mmCIF file with all atom_site columns, C-alpha atoms in Angstrom:
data_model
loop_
_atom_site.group_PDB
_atom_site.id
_atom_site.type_symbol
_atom_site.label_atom_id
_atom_site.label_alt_id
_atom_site.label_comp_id
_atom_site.label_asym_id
_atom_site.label_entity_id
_atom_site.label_seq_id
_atom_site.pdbx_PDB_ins_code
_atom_site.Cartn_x
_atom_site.Cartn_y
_atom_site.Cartn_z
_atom_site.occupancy
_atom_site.B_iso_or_equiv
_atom_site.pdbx_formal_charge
_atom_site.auth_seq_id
_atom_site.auth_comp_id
_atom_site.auth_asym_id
_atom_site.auth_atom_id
_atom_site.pdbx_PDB_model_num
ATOM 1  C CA . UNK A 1 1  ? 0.000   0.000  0.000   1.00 0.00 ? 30 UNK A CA 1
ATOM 2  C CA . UNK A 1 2  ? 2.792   2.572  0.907   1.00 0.00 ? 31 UNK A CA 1
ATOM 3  C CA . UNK A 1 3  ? 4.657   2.113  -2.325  1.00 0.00 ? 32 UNK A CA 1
ATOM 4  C CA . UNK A 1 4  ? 1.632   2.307  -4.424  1.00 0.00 ? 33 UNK A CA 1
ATOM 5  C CA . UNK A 1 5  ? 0.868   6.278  -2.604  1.00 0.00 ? 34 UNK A CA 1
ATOM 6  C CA . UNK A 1 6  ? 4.631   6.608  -2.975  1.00 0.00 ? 35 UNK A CA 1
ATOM 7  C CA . UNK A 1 7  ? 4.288   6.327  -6.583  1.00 0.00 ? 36 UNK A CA 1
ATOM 8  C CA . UNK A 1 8  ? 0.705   8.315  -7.650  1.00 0.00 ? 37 UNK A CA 1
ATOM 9  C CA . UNK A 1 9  ? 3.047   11.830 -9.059  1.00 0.00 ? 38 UNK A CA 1
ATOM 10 C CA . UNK A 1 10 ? 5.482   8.835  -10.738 1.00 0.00 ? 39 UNK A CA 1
ATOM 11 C CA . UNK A 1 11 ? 6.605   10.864 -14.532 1.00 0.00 ? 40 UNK A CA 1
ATOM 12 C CA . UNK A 1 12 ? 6.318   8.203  -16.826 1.00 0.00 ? 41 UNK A CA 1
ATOM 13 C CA . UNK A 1 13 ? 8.753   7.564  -19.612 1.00 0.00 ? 42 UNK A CA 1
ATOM 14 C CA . UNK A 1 14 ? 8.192   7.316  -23.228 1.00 0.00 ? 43 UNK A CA 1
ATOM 15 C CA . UNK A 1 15 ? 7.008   3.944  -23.359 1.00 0.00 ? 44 UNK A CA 1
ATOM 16 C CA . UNK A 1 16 ? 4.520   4.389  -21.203 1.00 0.00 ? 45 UNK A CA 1
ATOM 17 C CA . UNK A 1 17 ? 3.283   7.344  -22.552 1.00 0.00 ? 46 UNK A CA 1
ATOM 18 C CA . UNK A 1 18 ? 3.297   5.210  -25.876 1.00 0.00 ? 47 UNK A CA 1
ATOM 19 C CA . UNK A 1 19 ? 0.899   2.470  -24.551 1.00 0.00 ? 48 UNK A CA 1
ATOM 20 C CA . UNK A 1 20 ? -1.465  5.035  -22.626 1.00 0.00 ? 49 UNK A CA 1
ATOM 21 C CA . UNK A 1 21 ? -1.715  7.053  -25.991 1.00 0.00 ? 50 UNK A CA 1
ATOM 22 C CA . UNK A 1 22 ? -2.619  3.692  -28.107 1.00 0.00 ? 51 UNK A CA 1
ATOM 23 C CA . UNK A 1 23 ? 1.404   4.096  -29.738 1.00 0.00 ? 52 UNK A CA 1
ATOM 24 C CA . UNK A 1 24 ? 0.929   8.273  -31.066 1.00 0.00 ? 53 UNK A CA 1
ATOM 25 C CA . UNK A 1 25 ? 3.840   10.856 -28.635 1.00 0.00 ? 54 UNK A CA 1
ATOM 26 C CA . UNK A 1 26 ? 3.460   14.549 -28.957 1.00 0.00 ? 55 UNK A CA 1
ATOM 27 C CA . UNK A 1 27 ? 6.681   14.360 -30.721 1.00 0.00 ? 56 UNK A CA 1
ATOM 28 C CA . UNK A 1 28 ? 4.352   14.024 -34.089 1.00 0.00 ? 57 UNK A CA 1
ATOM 29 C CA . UNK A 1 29 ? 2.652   17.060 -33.730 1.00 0.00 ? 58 UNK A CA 1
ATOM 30 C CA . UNK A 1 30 ? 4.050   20.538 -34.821 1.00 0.00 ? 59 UNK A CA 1
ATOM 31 C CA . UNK A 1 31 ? 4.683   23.313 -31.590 1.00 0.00 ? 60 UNK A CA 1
ATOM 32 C CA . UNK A 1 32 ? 2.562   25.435 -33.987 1.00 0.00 ? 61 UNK A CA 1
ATOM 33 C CA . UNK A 1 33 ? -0.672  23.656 -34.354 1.00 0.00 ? 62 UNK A CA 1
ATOM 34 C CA . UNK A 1 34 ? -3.738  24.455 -32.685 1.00 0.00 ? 63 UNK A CA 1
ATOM 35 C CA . UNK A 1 35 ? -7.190  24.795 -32.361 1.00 0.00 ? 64 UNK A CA 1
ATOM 36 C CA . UNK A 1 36 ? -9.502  27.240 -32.232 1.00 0.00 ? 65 UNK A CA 1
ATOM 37 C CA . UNK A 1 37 ? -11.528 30.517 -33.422 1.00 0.00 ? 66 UNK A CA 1
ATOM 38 C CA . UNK A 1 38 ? -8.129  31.834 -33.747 1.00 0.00 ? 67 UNK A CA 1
ATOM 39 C CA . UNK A 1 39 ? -6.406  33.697 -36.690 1.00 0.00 ? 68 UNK A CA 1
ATOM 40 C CA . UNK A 1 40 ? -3.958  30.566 -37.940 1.00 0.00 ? 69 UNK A CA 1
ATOM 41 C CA . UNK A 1 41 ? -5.369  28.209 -35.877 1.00 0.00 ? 70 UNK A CA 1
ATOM 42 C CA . UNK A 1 42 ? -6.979  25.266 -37.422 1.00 0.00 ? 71 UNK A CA 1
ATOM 43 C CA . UNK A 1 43 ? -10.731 24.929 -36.698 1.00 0.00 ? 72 UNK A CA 1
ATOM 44 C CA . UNK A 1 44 ? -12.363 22.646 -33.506 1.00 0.00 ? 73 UNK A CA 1
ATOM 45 C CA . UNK A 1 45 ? -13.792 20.310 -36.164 1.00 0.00 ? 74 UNK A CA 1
ATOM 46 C CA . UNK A 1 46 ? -10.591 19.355 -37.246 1.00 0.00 ? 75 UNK A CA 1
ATOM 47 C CA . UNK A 1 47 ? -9.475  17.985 -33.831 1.00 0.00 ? 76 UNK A CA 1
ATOM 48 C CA . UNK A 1 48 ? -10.925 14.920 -34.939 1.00 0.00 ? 77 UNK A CA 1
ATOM 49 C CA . UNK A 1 49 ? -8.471  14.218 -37.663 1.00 0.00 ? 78 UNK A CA 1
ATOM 50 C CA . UNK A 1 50 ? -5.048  14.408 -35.400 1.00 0.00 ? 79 UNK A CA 1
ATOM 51 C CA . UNK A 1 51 ? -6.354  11.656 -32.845 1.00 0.00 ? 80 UNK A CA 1
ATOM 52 C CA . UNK A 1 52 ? -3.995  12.033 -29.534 1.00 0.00 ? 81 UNK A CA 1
ATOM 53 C CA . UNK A 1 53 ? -3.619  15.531 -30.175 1.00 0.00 ? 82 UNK A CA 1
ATOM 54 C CA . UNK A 1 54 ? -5.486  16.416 -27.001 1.00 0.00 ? 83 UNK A CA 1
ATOM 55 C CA . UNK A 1 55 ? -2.791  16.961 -24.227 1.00 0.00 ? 84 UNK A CA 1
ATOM 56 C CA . UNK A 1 56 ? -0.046  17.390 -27.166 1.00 0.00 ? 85 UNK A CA 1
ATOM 57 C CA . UNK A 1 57 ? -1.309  20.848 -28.804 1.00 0.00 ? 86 UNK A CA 1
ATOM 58 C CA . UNK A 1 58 ? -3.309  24.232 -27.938 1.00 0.00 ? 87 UNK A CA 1
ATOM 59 C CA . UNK A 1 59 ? -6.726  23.948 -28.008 1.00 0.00 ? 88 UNK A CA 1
ATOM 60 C CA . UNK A 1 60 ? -8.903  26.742 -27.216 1.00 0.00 ? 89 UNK A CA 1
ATOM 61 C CA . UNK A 1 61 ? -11.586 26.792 -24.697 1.00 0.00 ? 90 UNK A CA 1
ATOM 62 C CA . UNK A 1 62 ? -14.347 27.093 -27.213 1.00 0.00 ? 91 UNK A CA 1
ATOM 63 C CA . UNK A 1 63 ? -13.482 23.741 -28.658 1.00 0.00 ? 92 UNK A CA 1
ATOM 64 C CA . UNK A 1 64 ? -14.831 22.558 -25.614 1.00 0.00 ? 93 UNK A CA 1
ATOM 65 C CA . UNK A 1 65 ? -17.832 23.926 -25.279 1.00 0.00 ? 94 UNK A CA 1
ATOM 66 C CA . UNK A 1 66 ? -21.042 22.068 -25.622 1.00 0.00 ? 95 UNK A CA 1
ATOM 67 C CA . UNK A 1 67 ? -19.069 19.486 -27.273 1.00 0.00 ? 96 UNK A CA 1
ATOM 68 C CA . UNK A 1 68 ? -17.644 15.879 -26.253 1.00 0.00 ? 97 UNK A CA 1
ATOM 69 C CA . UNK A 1 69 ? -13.994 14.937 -28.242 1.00 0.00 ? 98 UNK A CA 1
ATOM 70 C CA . UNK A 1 70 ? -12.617 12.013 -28.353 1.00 0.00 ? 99 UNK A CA 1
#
């Protein structure tokens, strides 16, 4: 029990990021791409075409809204 509280803020490495993300890093997506009602941004419908991007890129708030993405 102790070790398994020990090791709830654990960083995981790459591999494990791998198998929690079904195999896709962030390391595919651009530092530039995002989402949003923003001038160069692509738009929120789009998010569904770059699956794992969620947690990798900047998504605005509006995305969100009203809306469940998977």
């Amino acid at each position: 029990m102790k070790k398994s509280i020990l090791n709830l803020g654990k960083a995981l490495d790459k591999t494990q990021q791998k198998k929690i993300n079904g195999g896709v890093g962030c390391d595919q997506f651009p530092r530039s791409l995002c989402f949003g009602p923003v001038p160069g941004c692509l738009s929120c419908e789009q998010l569904v075409n770059y699956p794992g991007a969620i947690g990798c890129v900047r998504i605005h708030s509006d995305c969100f809204d009203g809306q469940q993405l998977t």
